[in-house]
Coordinates of C-alpha atoms and ligand atoms in Angstrom, one line a residue:
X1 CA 0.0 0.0 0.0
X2 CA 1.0 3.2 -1.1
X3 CA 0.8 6.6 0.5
X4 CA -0.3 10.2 -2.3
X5 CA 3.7 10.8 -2.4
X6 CA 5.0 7.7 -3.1
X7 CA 3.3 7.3 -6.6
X8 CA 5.5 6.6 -9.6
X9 CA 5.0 8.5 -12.4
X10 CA 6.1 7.3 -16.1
X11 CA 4.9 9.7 -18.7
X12 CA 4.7 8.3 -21.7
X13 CA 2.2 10.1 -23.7
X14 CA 3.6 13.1 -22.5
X15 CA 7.4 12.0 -23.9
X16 CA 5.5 11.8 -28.0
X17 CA 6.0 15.5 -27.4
X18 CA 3.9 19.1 -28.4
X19 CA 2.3 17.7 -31.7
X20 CA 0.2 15.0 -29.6
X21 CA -0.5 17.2 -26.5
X22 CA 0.8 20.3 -25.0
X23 CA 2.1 21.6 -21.5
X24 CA -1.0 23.4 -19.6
X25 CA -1.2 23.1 -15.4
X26 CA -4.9 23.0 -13.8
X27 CA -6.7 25.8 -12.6
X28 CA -7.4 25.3 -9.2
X29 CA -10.9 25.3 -7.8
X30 CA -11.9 27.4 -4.8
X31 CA -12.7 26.0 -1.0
X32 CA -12.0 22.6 -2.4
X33 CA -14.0 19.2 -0.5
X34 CA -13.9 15.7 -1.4
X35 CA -16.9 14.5 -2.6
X36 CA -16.9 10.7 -3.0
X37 CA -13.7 8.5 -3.7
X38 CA -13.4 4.8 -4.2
X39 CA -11.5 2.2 -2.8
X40 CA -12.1 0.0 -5.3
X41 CA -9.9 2.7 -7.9
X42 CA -7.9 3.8 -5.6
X43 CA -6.1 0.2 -5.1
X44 CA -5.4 0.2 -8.9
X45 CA -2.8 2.9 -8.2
X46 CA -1.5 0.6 -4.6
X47 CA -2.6 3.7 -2.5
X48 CA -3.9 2.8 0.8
X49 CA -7.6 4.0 1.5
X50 CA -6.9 6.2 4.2
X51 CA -4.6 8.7 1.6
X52 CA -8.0 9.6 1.0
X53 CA -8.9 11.7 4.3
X54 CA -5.2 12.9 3.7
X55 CA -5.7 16.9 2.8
X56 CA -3.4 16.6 0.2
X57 CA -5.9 13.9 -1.6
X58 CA -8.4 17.0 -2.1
X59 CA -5.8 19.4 -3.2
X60 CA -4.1 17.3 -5.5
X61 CA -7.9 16.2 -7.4
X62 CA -8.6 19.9 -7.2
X63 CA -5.8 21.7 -9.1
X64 CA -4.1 23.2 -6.0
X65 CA -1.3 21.0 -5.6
X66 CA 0.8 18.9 -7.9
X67 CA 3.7 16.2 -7.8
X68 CA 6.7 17.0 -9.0
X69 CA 7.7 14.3 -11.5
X70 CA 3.4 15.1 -13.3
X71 CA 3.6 16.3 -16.3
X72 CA 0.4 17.5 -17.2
X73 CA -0.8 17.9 -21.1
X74 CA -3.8 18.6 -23.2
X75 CA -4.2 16.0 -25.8
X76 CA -5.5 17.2 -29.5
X77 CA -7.9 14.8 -30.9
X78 CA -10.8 15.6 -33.2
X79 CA -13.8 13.8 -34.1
X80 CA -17.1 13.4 -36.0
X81 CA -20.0 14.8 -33.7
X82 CA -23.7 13.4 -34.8
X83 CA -22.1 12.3 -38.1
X84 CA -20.3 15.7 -39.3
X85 CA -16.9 15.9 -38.7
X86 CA -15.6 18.6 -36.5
X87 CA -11.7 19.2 -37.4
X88 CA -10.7 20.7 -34.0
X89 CA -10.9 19.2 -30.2
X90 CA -8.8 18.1 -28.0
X91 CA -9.0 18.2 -24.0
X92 CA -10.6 21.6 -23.8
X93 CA -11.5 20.5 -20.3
X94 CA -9.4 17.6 -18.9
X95 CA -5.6 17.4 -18.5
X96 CA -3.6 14.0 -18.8
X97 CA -1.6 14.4 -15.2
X98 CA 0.7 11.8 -16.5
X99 CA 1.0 7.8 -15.7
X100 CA 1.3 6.0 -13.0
X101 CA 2.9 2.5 -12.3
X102 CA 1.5 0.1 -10.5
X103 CA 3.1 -2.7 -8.4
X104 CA 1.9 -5.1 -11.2
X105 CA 3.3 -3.0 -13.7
X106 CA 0.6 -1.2 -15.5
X107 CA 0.1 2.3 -16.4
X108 CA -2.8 4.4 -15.5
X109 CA -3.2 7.8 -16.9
X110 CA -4.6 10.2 -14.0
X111 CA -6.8 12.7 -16.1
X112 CA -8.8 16.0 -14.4
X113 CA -11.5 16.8 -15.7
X114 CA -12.8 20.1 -15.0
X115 CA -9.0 21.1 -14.5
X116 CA -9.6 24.8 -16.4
X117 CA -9.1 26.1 -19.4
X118 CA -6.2 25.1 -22.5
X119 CA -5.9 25.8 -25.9
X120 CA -8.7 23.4 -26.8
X121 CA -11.1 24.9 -24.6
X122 CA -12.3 27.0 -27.9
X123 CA -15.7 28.5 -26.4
X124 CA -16.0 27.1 -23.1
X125 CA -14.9 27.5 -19.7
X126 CA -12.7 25.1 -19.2
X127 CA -15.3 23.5 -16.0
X128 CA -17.0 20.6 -15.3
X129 CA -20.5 20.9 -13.0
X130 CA -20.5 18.8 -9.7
X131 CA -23.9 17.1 -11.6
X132 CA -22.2 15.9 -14.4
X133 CA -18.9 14.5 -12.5
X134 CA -21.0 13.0 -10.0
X135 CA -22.6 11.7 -12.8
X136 CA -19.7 10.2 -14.5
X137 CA -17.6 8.7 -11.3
X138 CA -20.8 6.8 -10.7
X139 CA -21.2 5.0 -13.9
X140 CA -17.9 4.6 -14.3
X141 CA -17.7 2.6 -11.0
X142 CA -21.0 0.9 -11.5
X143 CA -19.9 -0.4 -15.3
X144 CA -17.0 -2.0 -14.1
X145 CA -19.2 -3.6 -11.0
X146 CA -21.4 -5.0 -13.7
X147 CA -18.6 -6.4 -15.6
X148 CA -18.7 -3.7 -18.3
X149 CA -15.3 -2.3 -19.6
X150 CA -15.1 0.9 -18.6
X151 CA -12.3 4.1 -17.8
X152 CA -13.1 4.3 -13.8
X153 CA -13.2 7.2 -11.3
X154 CA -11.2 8.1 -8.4
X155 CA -12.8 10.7 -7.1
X156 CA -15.1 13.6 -7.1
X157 CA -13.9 16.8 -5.6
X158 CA -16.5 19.7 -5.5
X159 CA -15.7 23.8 -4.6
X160 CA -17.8 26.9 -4.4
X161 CA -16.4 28.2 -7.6
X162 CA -19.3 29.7 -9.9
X163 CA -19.9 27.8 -13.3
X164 CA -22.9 29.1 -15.8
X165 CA -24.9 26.9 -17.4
X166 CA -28.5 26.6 -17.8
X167 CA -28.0 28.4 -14.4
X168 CA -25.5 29.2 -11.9
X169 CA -23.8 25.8 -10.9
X170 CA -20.7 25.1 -8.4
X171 CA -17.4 23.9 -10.2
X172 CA -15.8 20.3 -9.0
X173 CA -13.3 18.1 -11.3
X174 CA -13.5 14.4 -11.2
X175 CA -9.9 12.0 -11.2
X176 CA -10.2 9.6 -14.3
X177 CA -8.3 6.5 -14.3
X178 CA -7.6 4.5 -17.7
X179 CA -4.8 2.6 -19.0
X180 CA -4.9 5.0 -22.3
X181 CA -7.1 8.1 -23.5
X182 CA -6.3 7.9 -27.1
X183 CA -9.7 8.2 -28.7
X184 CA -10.9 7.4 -32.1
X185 CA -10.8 10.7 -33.0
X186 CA -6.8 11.1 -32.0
X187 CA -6.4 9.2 -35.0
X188 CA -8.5 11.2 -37.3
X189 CA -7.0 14.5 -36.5
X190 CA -3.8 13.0 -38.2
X191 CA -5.1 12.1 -40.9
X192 CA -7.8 14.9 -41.8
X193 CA -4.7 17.2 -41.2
X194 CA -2.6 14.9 -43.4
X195 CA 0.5 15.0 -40.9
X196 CA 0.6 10.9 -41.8
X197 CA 4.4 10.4 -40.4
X198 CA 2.8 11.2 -36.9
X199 CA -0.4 9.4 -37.6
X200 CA 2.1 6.1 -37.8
X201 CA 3.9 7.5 -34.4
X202 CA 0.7 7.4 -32.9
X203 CA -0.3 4.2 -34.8
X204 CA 3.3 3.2 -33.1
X205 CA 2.7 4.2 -29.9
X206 CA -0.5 2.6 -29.4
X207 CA 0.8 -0.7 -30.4
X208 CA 3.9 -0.6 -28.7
X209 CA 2.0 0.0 -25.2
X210 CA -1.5 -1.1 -25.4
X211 CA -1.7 -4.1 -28.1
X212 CA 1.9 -5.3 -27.6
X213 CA 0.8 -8.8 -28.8
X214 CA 0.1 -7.3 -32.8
X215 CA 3.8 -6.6 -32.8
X216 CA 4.6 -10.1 -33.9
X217 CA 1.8 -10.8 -36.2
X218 CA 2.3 -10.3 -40.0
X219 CA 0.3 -6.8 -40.4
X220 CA 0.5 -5.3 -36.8
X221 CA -1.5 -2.5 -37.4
X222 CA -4.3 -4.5 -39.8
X223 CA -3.9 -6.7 -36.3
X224 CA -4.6 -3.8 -33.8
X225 CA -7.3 -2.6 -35.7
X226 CA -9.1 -5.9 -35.8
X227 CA -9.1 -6.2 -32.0
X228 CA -10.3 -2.7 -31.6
X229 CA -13.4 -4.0 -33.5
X230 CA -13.5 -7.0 -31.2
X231 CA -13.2 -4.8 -28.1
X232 CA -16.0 -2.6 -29.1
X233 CA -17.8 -6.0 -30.8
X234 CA -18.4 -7.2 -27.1
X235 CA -18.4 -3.5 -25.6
X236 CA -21.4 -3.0 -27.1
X237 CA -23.1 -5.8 -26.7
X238 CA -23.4 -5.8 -23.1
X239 CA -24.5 -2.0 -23.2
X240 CA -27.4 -3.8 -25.1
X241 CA -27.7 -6.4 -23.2
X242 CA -27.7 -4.5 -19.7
X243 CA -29.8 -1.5 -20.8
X244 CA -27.2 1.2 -21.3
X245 CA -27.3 3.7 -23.7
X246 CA -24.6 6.1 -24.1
X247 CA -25.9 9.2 -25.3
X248 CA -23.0 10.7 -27.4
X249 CA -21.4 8.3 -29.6
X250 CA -19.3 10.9 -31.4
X251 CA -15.5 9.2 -32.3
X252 CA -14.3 11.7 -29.7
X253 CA -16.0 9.4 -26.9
X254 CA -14.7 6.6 -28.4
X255 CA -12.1 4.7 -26.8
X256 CA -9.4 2.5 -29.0
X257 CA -9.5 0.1 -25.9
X258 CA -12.9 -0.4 -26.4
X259 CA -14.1 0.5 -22.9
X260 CA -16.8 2.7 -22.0
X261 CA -15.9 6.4 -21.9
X262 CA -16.9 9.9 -21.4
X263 CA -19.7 10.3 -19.5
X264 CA -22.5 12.6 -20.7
X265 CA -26.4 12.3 -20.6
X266 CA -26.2 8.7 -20.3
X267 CA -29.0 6.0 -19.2
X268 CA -29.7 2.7 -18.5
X269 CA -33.2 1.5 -19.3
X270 CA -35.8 2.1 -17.0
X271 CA -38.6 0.2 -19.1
X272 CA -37.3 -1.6 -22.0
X273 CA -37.9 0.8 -24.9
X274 CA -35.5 -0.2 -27.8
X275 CA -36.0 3.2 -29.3
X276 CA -35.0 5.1 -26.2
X277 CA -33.1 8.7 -26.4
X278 CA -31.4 9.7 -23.6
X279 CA -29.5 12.7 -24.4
X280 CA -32.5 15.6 -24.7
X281 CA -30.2 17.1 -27.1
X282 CA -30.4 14.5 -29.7
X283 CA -33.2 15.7 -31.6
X284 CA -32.9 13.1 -34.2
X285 CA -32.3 10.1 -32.1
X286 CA -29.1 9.3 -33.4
X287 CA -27.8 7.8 -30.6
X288 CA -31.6 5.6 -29.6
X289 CA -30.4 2.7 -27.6
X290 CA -31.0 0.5 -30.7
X291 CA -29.0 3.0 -32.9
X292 CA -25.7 2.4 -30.6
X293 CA -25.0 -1.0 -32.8
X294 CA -25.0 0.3 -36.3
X295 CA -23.3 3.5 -34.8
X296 CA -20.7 1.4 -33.2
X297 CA -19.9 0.0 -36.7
X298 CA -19.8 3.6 -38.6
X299 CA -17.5 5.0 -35.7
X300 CA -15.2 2.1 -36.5
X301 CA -15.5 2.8 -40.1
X302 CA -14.7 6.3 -39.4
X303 CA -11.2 5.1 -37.6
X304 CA -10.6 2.8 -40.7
X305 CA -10.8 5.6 -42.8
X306 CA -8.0 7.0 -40.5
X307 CA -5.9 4.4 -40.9
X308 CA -6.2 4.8 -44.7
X309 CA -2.5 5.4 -44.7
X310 CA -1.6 2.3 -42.9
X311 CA -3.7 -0.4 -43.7
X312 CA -4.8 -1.4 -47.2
X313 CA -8.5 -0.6 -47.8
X314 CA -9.8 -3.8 -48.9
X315 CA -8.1 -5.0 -45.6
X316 CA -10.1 -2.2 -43.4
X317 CA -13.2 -3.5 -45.1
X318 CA -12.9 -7.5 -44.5
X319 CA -11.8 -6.7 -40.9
X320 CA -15.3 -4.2 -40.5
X321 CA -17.1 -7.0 -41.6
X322 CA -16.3 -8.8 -38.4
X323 CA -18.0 -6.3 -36.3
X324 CA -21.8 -7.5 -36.8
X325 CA -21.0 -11.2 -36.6
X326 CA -18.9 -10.7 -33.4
X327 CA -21.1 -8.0 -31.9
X328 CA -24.3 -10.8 -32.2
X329 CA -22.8 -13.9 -31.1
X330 CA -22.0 -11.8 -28.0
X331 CA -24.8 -10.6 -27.2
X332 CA -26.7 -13.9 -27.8
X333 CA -24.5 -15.4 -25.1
X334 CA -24.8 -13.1 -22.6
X335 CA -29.0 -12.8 -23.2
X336 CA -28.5 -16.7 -22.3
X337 CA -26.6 -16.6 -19.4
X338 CA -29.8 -13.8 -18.6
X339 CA -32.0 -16.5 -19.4
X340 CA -30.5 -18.8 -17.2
X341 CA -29.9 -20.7 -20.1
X342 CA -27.0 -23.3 -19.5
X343 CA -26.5 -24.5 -23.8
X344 CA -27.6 -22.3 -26.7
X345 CA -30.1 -23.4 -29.4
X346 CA -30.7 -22.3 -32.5
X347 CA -34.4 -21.4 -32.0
X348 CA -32.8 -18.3 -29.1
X349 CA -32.5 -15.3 -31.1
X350 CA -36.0 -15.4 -31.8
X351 CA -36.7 -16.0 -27.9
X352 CA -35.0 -13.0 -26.9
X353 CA -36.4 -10.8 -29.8
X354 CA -39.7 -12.0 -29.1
X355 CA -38.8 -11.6 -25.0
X356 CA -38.1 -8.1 -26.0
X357 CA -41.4 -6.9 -28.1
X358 CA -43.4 -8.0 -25.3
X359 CA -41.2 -6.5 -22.6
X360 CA -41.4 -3.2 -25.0
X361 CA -45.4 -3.2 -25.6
X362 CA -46.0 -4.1 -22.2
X363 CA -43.1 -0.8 -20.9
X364 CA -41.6 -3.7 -18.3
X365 CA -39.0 -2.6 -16.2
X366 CA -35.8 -4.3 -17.9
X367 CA -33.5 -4.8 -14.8
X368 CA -36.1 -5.8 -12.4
X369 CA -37.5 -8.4 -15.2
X370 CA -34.3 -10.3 -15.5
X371 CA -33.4 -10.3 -12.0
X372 CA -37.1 -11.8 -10.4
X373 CA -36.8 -14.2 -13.3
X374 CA -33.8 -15.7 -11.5
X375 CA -35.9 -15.3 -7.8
X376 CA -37.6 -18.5 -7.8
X377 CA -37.9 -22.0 -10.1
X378 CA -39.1 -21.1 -14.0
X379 CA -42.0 -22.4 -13.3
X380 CA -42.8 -20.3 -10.7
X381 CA -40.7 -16.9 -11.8
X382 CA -43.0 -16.4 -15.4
X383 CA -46.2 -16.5 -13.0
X384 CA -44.8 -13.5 -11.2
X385 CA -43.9 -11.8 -14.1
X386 CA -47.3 -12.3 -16.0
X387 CA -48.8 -9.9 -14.2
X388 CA -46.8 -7.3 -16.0
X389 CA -47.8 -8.1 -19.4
X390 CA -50.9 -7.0 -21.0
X391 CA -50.6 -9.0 -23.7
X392 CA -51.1 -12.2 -21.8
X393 CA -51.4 -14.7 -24.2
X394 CA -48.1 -13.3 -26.4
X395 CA -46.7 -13.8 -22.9
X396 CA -47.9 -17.4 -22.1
X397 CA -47.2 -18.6 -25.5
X398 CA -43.6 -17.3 -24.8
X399 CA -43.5 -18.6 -21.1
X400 CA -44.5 -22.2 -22.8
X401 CA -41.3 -21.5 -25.4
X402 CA -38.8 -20.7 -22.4
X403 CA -39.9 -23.2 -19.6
X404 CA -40.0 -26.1 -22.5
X405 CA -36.1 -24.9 -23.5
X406 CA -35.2 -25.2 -20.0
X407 CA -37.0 -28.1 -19.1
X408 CA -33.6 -30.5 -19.9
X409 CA -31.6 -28.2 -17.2
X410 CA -30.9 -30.3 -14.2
X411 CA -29.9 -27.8 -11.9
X412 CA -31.0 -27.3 -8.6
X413 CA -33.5 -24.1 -7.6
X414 CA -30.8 -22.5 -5.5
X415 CA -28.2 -23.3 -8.3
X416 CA -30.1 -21.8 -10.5
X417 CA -30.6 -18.5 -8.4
X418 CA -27.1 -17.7 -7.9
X419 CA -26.3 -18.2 -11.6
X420 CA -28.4 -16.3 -12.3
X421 CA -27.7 -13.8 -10.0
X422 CA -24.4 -13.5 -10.6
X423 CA -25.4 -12.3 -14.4
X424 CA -28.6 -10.0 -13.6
X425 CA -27.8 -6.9 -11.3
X426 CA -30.1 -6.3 -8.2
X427 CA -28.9 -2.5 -8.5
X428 CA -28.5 -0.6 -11.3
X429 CA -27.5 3.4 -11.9
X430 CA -31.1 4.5 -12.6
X431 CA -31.1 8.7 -13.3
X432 CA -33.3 9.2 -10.7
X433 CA -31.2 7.5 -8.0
X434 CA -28.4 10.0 -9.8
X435 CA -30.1 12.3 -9.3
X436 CA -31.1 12.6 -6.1
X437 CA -27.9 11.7 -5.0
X438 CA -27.1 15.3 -6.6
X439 CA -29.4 17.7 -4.9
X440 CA -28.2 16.0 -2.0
X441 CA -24.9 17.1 -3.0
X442 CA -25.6 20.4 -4.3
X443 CA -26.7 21.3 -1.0
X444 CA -23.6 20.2 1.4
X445 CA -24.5 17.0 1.9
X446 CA -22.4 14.2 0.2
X447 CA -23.9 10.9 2.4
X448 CA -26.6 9.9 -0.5
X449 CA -23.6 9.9 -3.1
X450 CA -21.4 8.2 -0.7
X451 CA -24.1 5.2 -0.2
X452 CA -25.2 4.9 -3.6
X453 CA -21.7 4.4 -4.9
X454 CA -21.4 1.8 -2.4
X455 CA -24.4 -0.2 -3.2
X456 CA -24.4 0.3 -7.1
X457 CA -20.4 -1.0 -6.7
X458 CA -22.2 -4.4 -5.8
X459 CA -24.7 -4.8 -8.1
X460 CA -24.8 -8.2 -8.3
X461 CA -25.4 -8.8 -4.2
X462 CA -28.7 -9.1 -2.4
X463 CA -28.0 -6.0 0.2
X464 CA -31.1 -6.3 1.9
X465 CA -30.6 -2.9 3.8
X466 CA -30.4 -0.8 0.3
X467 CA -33.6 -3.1 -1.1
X468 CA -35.3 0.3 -1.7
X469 CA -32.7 1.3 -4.2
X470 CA -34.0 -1.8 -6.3
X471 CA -37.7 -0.2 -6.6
X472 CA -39.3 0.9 -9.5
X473 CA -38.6 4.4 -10.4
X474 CA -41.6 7.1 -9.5
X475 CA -43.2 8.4 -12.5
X476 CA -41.2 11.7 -12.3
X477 CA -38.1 9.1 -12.3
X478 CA -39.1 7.9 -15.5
X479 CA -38.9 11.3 -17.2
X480 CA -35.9 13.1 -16.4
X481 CA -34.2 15.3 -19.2
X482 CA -30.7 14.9 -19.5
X483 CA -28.6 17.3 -21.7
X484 CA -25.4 17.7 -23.2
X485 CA -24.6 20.6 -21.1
X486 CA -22.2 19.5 -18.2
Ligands
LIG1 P1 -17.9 16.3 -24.7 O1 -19.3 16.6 -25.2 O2 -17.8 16.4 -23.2 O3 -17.4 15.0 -25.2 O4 -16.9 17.4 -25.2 C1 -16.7 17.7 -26.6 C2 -15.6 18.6 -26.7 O5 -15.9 19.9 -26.0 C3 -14.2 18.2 -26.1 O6 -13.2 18.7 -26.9 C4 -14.3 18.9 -24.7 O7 -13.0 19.0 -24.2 C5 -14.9 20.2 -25.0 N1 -15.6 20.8 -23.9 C6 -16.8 20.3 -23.3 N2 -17.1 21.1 -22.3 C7 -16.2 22.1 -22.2 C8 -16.0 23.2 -21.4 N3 -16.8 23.5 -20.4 N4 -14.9 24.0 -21.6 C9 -14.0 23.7 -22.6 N5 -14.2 22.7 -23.4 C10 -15.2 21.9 -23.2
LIG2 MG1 -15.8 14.0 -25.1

């Protein structure tokens, strides 16, 4: 266990030099506090819990102090935003502090968000709102809890500082944590600005540290770029399969490690609604929660195009054509393990589509559905759950389909439960929980942050004491506008 000061920083990023990032130190906030921290993040970096109550935790996550051997840099990237490309962004808002290494020998990059303004910051202020990075260390813990890849959060700290947005907000920065933050869009900047001799540095670079084992193979880049498309293959498919919707699938949010990333007016599914927008600023439903598939596959296209200069085209397009295949047979698997389905059949796609019209005509809460399926024998479990239907003989006819497929599984009733269980979260990030947590917060009082984080990092476990943060959302729950603004 390691104490704030004896952290070991290795800044490689930072060592590709100015025309990948550039030299910019955070803005400090005023009368900083900590928020919320987790333990769980925290022990990727070695440090020992308690550095947390340290007041040199809050004044390092808040811009006022720094270690020595940081080096903190703005990264340029750019990025198609709702399908047009946008030539210039970069971290207008979030500085790369630099890496650290960890006892087992990885490197995390430590990135503030909300750290102040840099030469990316083009109109804006440089701020993040305490809503928006309580929002984001939540779901970034809770993703990984649920076995979704994910950057992850180390802390929230909050300050009095004034930020404008809709209205007057309060200014607090929140400590990412992720082996890399190149993005999709690092690569496109390269190319669109036709500097192609560092498009293959950073091509280099990435391979070099984050997909070592392309090195050997014949075509290393062709390689990486084909498990890019299997990272985000599988990425995707247990968004879909857990009910969460991103919101802003622009190539900027897009990780090359294919975990989940920047935050913004995200949502899992109250109801199942295939067709669900979550980001009130996405007038066109761009980014609907059935959308995030095909839009996974144009976002890779758009980092194929990139790597024009690298990779032969007819190359880029046999390895795109994985993405579908791989995306399906990954999501078929883990809608069985859902199930409770020990084999797979061929008669299961149609299962879970037809599983999913009636849970959509019927507005069936999606978590809740999964997770009282597992409560009690089959038998028993589609009896509780009729009731929720109002199509009852679309349900029945289905119940017949699912309790005759698992009629062959000789498992006991308690075996059953914890398998499935262990695959269908009690607890899940609903925006309402969020955001309750956050008035709470916005008025001094950081306990209903503090507890939610810790039941939503166990999502899996019974917690009889939280059961209330299993209920169904109110009706005002069910509505909540999220925007882009944050
Ligand atoms: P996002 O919508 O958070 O993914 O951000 C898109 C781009 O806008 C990125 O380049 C951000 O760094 C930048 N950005 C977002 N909010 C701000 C802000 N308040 N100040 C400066 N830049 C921002
Ligand atoms: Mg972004």
């Amino acid at each position: 266990m390691k104490s704030l000061d004896e952290l070991i920083f290795d800044n490689r990023f930072a060592r590709l030099g100015d025309t990948f990032s550039s030299a910019v130190l955070p803005a400090p906030i005023e009368e900083p506090r900590l928020v919320v921290a987790s333990n769980a993040a925290m022990a990727l970096l070695d440090l020992d819990p308690r550095a947390a109550d340290a007041p040199e935790f809050v004044q390092l996550f808040s811009g006022h102090k720094l270690w020595s051997t940081a080096e903190p840099r703005a990264m340029v990237y750019s990025g198609h935003q709702f399908g047009s490309y946008n030539p210039q962004l970069g971290d207008g808002r979030g500085l790369l502090l630099g890496e650290v290494l960890n006892n087992a020998g990885e490197h995390w990059d430590l990135h503030l968000k909300g750290a102040g303004m840099t030469p990316y910051s083009r109109m804006g202020d440089g701020r993040a709102v305490l809503r928006s990075s309580i929002r984001e260390f939540l779901a970034s813990e809770h993703l990984h809890a649920l076995g979704i890849p994910s950057s992850r959060a180390l802390c929230v700290t909050g300050s009095s500082t004034p930020v404008r947005r809709e209205k007057f907000e309060t200014a607090a920065m929140v400590l990412r944590l992720a082996p890399s933050h190149v993005r999709f869009g690092h690569f496109e900047f390269f190319y669109y600005t036709r500097q192609h001799e560092a498009l293959k540095q950073l091509a280099d670079f990435v391979l070099a540290n984050h997909f070592a084992d392309c090195q050997t193979e014949a075509q290393p880049y062709l390689a990486m770029f084909r498990q890019i498309i299997e990272r985000n293959a599988e990425l995707i498919a247990r968004w879909q399969a857990y009910g969460f919707c991103h919101g802003v699938m622009n190539t900027d949010n897009m990780s090359i490690l294919g975990i989940t990333f920047d935050y913004g007016p995200y949502a899992f599914l109250d109801d199942f609604d295939a067709n669900h927008v979550c980001n009130h600023s996405d007038d066109s439903g761009r980014y609907s929660f059935s959308n995030q598939v095909p839009i996974a596959h144009w976002n890779l296209s758009a980092l194929g195009q990139a790597l024009t200069p690298l990779i032969a085209v007819e190359d880029l397009r046999a390895a795109l054509g994985l993405f579908l295949p791989l995306y399906q047979a990954q999501y078929l698997d883990l809608m069985r393990r859902r199930l409770g389905l020990q084999d797979a059949d061929e008669g299961d796609e149609a299962l879970i589509q037809r599983l999913l019209q009636l849970l959509q005509q019927s507005a069936v809460d999606y978590t809740r559905f999964f997770r009282t399926l597992g409560d009690s024998p089959a038998e028993q479990a589609v009896q509780v759950l009729r009731d929720e239907f109002v199509d009852l003989a679309g349900f029945d006819a289905w119940a017949a389909d699912y309790l005759q497929r698992t009629q062959h599984h000789d498992d006991t009733p308690s075996a059953r439960q914890t398998r499935m269980h262990g695959v269908n979260p009690k607890y899940i990030l609903r925006n309402y929980l969020a955001q309750e947590a956050i008035q709470a917060a916005e008025l001094g009082d950081y306990g209903p942050v503090r507890e939610l984080h810790h039941v939503l990092s166990q999502p899996f476990a019974e917690q009889p004491e939280f059961a209330h943060y299993a209920q169904r959302p109110p009706h005002w729950g069910k509505h909540l506008e999220i925007s882009c603004s944050s």
